[in-house]
Amino acid sequence: MIDDEDEPGWPRVRSPRGEVGRGPRTLTASEAAALLGVSVATIRGWADQGRVPSHRTVGGHRRFEVDELRDWLARRGAPPPEPRRLRRAPQELPPCPLLARALNARTEAIVDRVLAGYDERIVTPLPAPSGPAARRVAVRFVRVVAAALEDGRPGAPTGRVELAGLRGGLEGPMGARVIAEHTRVAAAVIAEAEAARAAGVPMEPLAIPALHAVIDHARAAVVRGFEQAVAAREPSPRAPAPR
């Protein structure tokens, strides 16, 4: 059952089936995450920690009541949700399957570029990852980028790198290394794509601009996950005590 009287900025929500009357208005985890402007992983983590009110259905699914979220935001002095967060259409790019396949085939060359960028004679603000760790980051990033290029949907596969940023943020200040590592991998991917084009590897006319756009999405996802984890680690502001 859809509520037609929701306030602007709040999603149209459903009442639980099988109940008499309208019942409490509930949201899924993805809907609540869109409402608060955070990732699904973050809203689930907050719910598991008891930082945001939530409930379980009989089938074990997580649900969030709109009225409770409204009160939760009000106690923190948060502004009302912005409608644009709920109506954002997925961005699409020209699919570039040829470049996607070329990058997948050159994964090891990309890993080599990343590792070659570290030299113990050059001091960096964050410790260099081990060879296996750098390889894992590079392989994951290439797969995410290639998947986005394959179908032209840059936002679809970025949850994997957002999760990497989330894990880094939970590590504290040293977790910033995850952003630096993904920046190095992004540079290596672009360099390898340019080398492939120079070598005459077949690719789409807009392949390189599309690659830059996909990488922007992926890097933004890493930073987004990192920032959300940092916010989750900070103590929640307390509401003023009643007088």
Short mmCIF file of C-alpha atoms in Angstrom, two decimals:
data_model
loop_
_atom_site.label_atom_id
_atom_site.label_comp_id
_atom_site.label_asym_id
_atom_site.label_seq_id
_atom_site.Cartn_x
_atom_site.Cartn_y
_atom_site.Cartn_z
CA MET A 1 0.00 0.00 0.00
CA ILE A 2 1.47 3.34 -1.04
CA ASP A 3 1.20 6.45 1.06
CA ASP A 4 0.28 9.41 -1.15
CA GLU A 5 0.73 12.01 1.58
CA ASP A 6 4.47 11.81 2.22
CA GLU A 7 6.28 15.10 2.66
CA PRO A 8 8.59 16.44 -0.07
CA GLY A 9 12.02 14.87 0.21
CA TRP A 10 10.70 11.72 1.86
CA PRO A 11 10.25 8.62 -0.30
CA ARG A 12 6.87 7.11 -1.02
CA VAL A 13 6.76 4.17 1.36
CA ARG A 14 4.75 1.04 1.86
CA SER A 15 2.79 -0.33 4.77
CA PRO A 16 3.43 -3.93 5.80
CA ARG A 17 1.13 -6.33 4.03
CA GLY A 18 -1.42 -8.27 6.00
CA GLU A 19 -1.96 -5.58 8.65
CA VAL A 20 -5.22 -3.81 9.32
CA GLY A 21 -5.11 -0.16 8.25
CA ARG A 22 -2.07 1.66 7.00
CA GLY A 23 0.33 0.55 9.73
CA PRO A 24 3.79 2.01 10.31
CA ARG A 25 5.43 3.31 7.14
CA THR A 26 8.62 1.36 6.48
CA LEU A 27 11.66 1.54 4.23
CA THR A 28 14.11 -1.09 3.04
CA ALA A 29 17.82 -0.70 3.83
CA SER A 30 18.52 0.69 0.34
CA GLU A 31 15.67 3.21 0.62
CA ALA A 32 16.79 4.32 4.09
CA ALA A 33 20.37 4.66 2.83
CA ALA A 34 19.20 6.86 -0.06
CA LEU A 35 17.16 8.94 2.35
CA LEU A 36 20.13 9.59 4.65
CA GLY A 37 22.64 9.96 1.81
CA VAL A 38 24.87 7.05 2.87
CA SER A 39 25.66 3.63 1.44
CA VAL A 40 23.65 0.50 2.18
CA ALA A 41 26.70 -0.96 3.96
CA THR A 42 26.82 2.08 6.24
CA ILE A 43 23.12 2.04 7.16
CA ARG A 44 23.33 -1.68 7.93
CA GLY A 45 26.41 -1.14 10.06
CA TRP A 46 24.72 1.65 12.00
CA ALA A 47 21.66 -0.53 12.51
CA ASP A 48 23.77 -3.46 13.76
CA GLN A 49 25.48 -1.09 16.23
CA GLY A 50 22.16 0.36 17.39
CA ARG A 51 23.11 3.80 16.08
CA VAL A 52 19.96 4.12 13.99
CA PRO A 53 16.53 2.62 14.82
CA SER A 54 15.53 -0.44 12.79
CA HIS A 55 13.43 -3.59 13.01
CA ARG A 56 13.42 -7.09 11.59
CA THR A 57 10.46 -8.59 9.74
CA VAL A 58 9.25 -12.11 10.42
CA GLY A 59 11.33 -13.19 7.44
CA GLY A 60 14.45 -11.56 8.91
CA HIS A 61 14.58 -8.55 6.58
CA ARG A 62 15.78 -5.20 7.93
CA ARG A 63 13.18 -2.42 7.91
CA PHE A 64 13.29 1.22 8.99
CA GLU A 65 10.21 3.16 10.09
CA VAL A 66 9.89 6.59 8.52
CA ASP A 67 8.63 8.26 11.70
CA GLU A 68 11.57 6.87 13.71
CA LEU A 69 14.06 8.06 11.10
CA ARG A 70 12.38 11.47 11.07
CA ASP A 71 12.77 11.72 14.86
CA TRP A 72 16.35 10.39 14.66
CA LEU A 73 17.31 13.14 12.23
CA ALA A 74 15.52 15.81 14.25
CA ARG A 75 17.38 14.88 17.46
CA ARG A 76 20.67 15.44 15.63
CA GLY A 77 19.60 18.77 14.20
CA ALA A 78 19.98 17.36 10.69
CA PRO A 79 18.36 19.16 7.74
CA PRO A 80 15.45 17.47 5.98
CA PRO A 81 16.45 14.99 3.28
CA GLU A 82 17.02 16.36 -0.18
CA PRO A 83 14.73 15.04 -2.93
CA ARG A 84 17.63 14.89 -5.40
CA ARG A 85 19.20 12.09 -3.37
CA LEU A 86 16.12 9.95 -3.93
CA ARG A 87 15.53 10.76 -7.60
CA ARG A 88 19.07 10.52 -8.91
CA ALA A 89 18.99 8.61 -12.19
CA PRO A 90 21.85 6.20 -12.87
CA GLN A 91 24.41 7.76 -15.18
CA GLU A 92 25.18 5.86 -18.35
CA LEU A 93 28.16 6.01 -20.70
CA PRO A 94 28.82 4.57 -24.16
CA PRO A 95 29.59 0.86 -23.58
CA CYS A 96 33.21 0.05 -24.38
CA PRO A 97 33.53 -3.75 -24.33
CA LEU A 98 36.66 -3.71 -26.49
CA LEU A 99 38.55 -1.58 -23.98
CA ALA A 100 37.13 -3.64 -21.13
CA ARG A 101 38.56 -6.82 -22.63
CA ALA A 102 41.89 -5.15 -23.36
CA LEU A 103 42.25 -4.04 -19.74
CA ASN A 104 41.32 -7.46 -18.42
CA ALA A 105 43.97 -8.99 -20.70
CA ARG A 106 46.53 -6.46 -19.43
CA THR A 107 45.82 -6.89 -15.72
CA GLU A 108 49.30 -8.22 -14.97
CA ALA A 109 50.90 -5.32 -16.85
CA ILE A 110 48.82 -2.92 -14.72
CA VAL A 111 49.97 -4.69 -11.55
CA ASP A 112 53.58 -4.36 -12.73
CA ARG A 113 53.09 -0.62 -13.30
CA VAL A 114 51.70 -0.21 -9.77
CA LEU A 115 54.58 -2.11 -8.15
CA ALA A 116 57.16 -0.26 -10.24
CA GLY A 117 55.84 3.00 -8.84
CA TYR A 118 57.18 2.17 -5.38
CA ASP A 119 60.87 2.63 -4.62
CA GLU A 120 62.32 2.33 -1.13
CA ARG A 121 64.61 5.27 -1.91
CA ILE A 122 61.55 7.54 -2.19
CA VAL A 123 59.85 8.24 1.13
CA THR A 124 56.04 8.23 1.01
CA PRO A 125 53.68 9.45 3.76
CA LEU A 126 52.05 6.04 3.98
CA PRO A 127 53.80 2.65 3.96
CA ALA A 128 53.90 0.82 0.64
CA PRO A 129 51.69 -2.28 0.46
CA SER A 130 53.17 -5.72 0.09
CA GLY A 131 53.32 -7.18 -3.39
CA PRO A 132 50.32 -9.49 -2.85
CA ALA A 133 48.30 -6.69 -1.25
CA ALA A 134 49.02 -4.31 -4.13
CA ARG A 135 48.07 -7.02 -6.58
CA ARG A 136 44.73 -7.65 -4.86
CA VAL A 137 43.86 -3.94 -4.98
CA ALA A 138 44.87 -3.67 -8.64
CA VAL A 139 42.99 -6.79 -9.76
CA ARG A 140 39.82 -5.72 -7.94
CA PHE A 141 40.00 -2.20 -9.39
CA VAL A 142 40.55 -3.46 -12.95
CA ARG A 143 37.59 -5.80 -12.67
CA VAL A 144 35.34 -3.01 -11.41
CA VAL A 145 36.45 -0.65 -14.18
CA ALA A 146 36.13 -3.33 -16.87
CA ALA A 147 32.63 -4.27 -15.70
CA ALA A 148 31.53 -0.63 -15.87
CA LEU A 149 33.02 -0.21 -19.35
CA GLU A 150 31.41 -3.42 -20.58
CA ASP A 151 27.83 -2.21 -20.13
CA GLY A 152 28.31 1.56 -19.77
CA ARG A 153 26.96 1.72 -16.22
CA PRO A 154 29.76 3.21 -14.09
CA GLY A 155 27.85 3.22 -10.83
CA ALA A 156 26.73 -0.40 -10.87
CA PRO A 157 29.95 -2.23 -9.86
CA THR A 158 31.49 0.45 -7.61
CA GLY A 159 30.13 -1.11 -4.41
CA ARG A 160 33.23 -3.33 -4.25
CA VAL A 161 35.64 -0.41 -4.13
CA GLU A 162 33.33 1.55 -1.84
CA LEU A 163 33.57 -1.37 0.56
CA ALA A 164 37.37 -1.15 0.35
CA GLY A 165 37.15 2.51 1.32
CA LEU A 166 34.81 1.62 4.16
CA ARG A 167 37.29 -0.91 5.54
CA GLY A 168 40.09 1.63 5.27
CA GLY A 169 38.09 4.24 7.14
CA LEU A 170 37.48 1.83 9.98
CA GLU A 171 41.25 1.42 10.44
CA GLY A 172 41.75 4.99 11.61
CA PRO A 173 44.18 7.57 10.16
CA MET A 174 46.45 4.94 8.59
CA GLY A 175 43.46 3.68 6.64
CA ALA A 176 43.96 6.64 4.29
CA ARG A 177 46.41 4.37 2.48
CA VAL A 178 43.43 2.81 0.69
CA ILE A 179 42.81 6.11 -1.14
CA ALA A 180 46.48 6.45 -2.08
CA GLU A 181 46.66 2.86 -3.32
CA HIS A 182 43.59 3.20 -5.52
CA THR A 183 44.94 6.47 -6.92
CA ARG A 184 48.11 4.68 -8.00
CA VAL A 185 46.11 1.86 -9.58
CA ALA A 186 43.88 4.35 -11.42
CA ALA A 187 46.98 6.02 -12.88
CA ALA A 188 48.36 2.63 -13.97
CA VAL A 189 45.06 1.68 -15.64
CA ILE A 190 45.00 4.91 -17.63
CA ALA A 191 48.65 4.52 -18.64
CA GLU A 192 48.07 0.95 -19.80
CA ALA A 193 44.97 1.95 -21.78
CA GLU A 194 46.94 4.71 -23.51
CA ALA A 195 49.72 2.23 -24.27
CA ALA A 196 47.19 -0.20 -25.73
CA ARG A 197 45.72 2.47 -27.98
CA ALA A 198 49.21 3.51 -29.12
CA ALA A 199 49.95 -0.13 -29.96
CA GLY A 200 46.88 -0.30 -32.20
CA VAL A 201 44.68 -2.40 -29.93
CA PRO A 202 41.06 -2.05 -31.20
CA MET A 203 38.83 0.05 -28.98
CA GLU A 204 35.80 2.30 -29.24
CA PRO A 205 36.14 5.96 -30.39
CA LEU A 206 35.12 7.28 -26.96
CA ALA A 207 36.90 4.57 -24.99
CA ILE A 208 39.50 6.77 -23.27
CA PRO A 209 37.07 9.53 -22.17
CA ALA A 210 34.68 6.83 -20.96
CA LEU A 211 37.53 5.21 -19.01
CA HIS A 212 38.31 8.50 -17.26
CA ALA A 213 34.63 8.88 -16.31
CA VAL A 214 34.46 5.31 -14.97
CA ILE A 215 37.61 5.86 -12.93
CA ASP A 216 36.14 9.06 -11.51
CA HIS A 217 33.12 7.03 -10.33
CA ALA A 218 35.32 4.31 -8.83
CA ARG A 219 37.65 6.69 -7.00
CA ALA A 220 34.69 8.68 -5.70
CA ALA A 221 33.24 5.43 -4.35
CA VAL A 222 36.46 4.70 -2.46
CA VAL A 223 36.43 8.15 -0.87
CA ARG A 224 32.71 7.89 -0.14
CA GLY A 225 33.18 4.60 1.69
CA PHE A 226 36.13 6.00 3.62
CA GLU A 227 34.24 9.12 4.72
CA GLN A 228 31.21 7.12 5.80
CA ALA A 229 33.37 4.81 7.92
CA VAL A 230 35.05 7.80 9.57
CA ALA A 231 31.64 9.31 10.31
CA ALA A 232 30.47 6.00 11.78
CA ARG A 233 33.50 5.89 14.10
CA GLU A 234 32.81 9.38 15.48
CA PRO A 235 30.54 9.65 18.52
CA SER A 236 27.00 10.62 17.65
CA PRO A 237 26.04 14.11 18.82
CA ARG A 238 23.74 13.97 21.78
CA ALA A 239 20.46 15.80 21.89
CA PRO A 240 20.27 18.66 24.43
CA ALA A 241 19.05 17.49 27.83
CA PRO A 242 15.48 18.62 28.60
CA ARG A 243 15.17 21.46 31.07
#
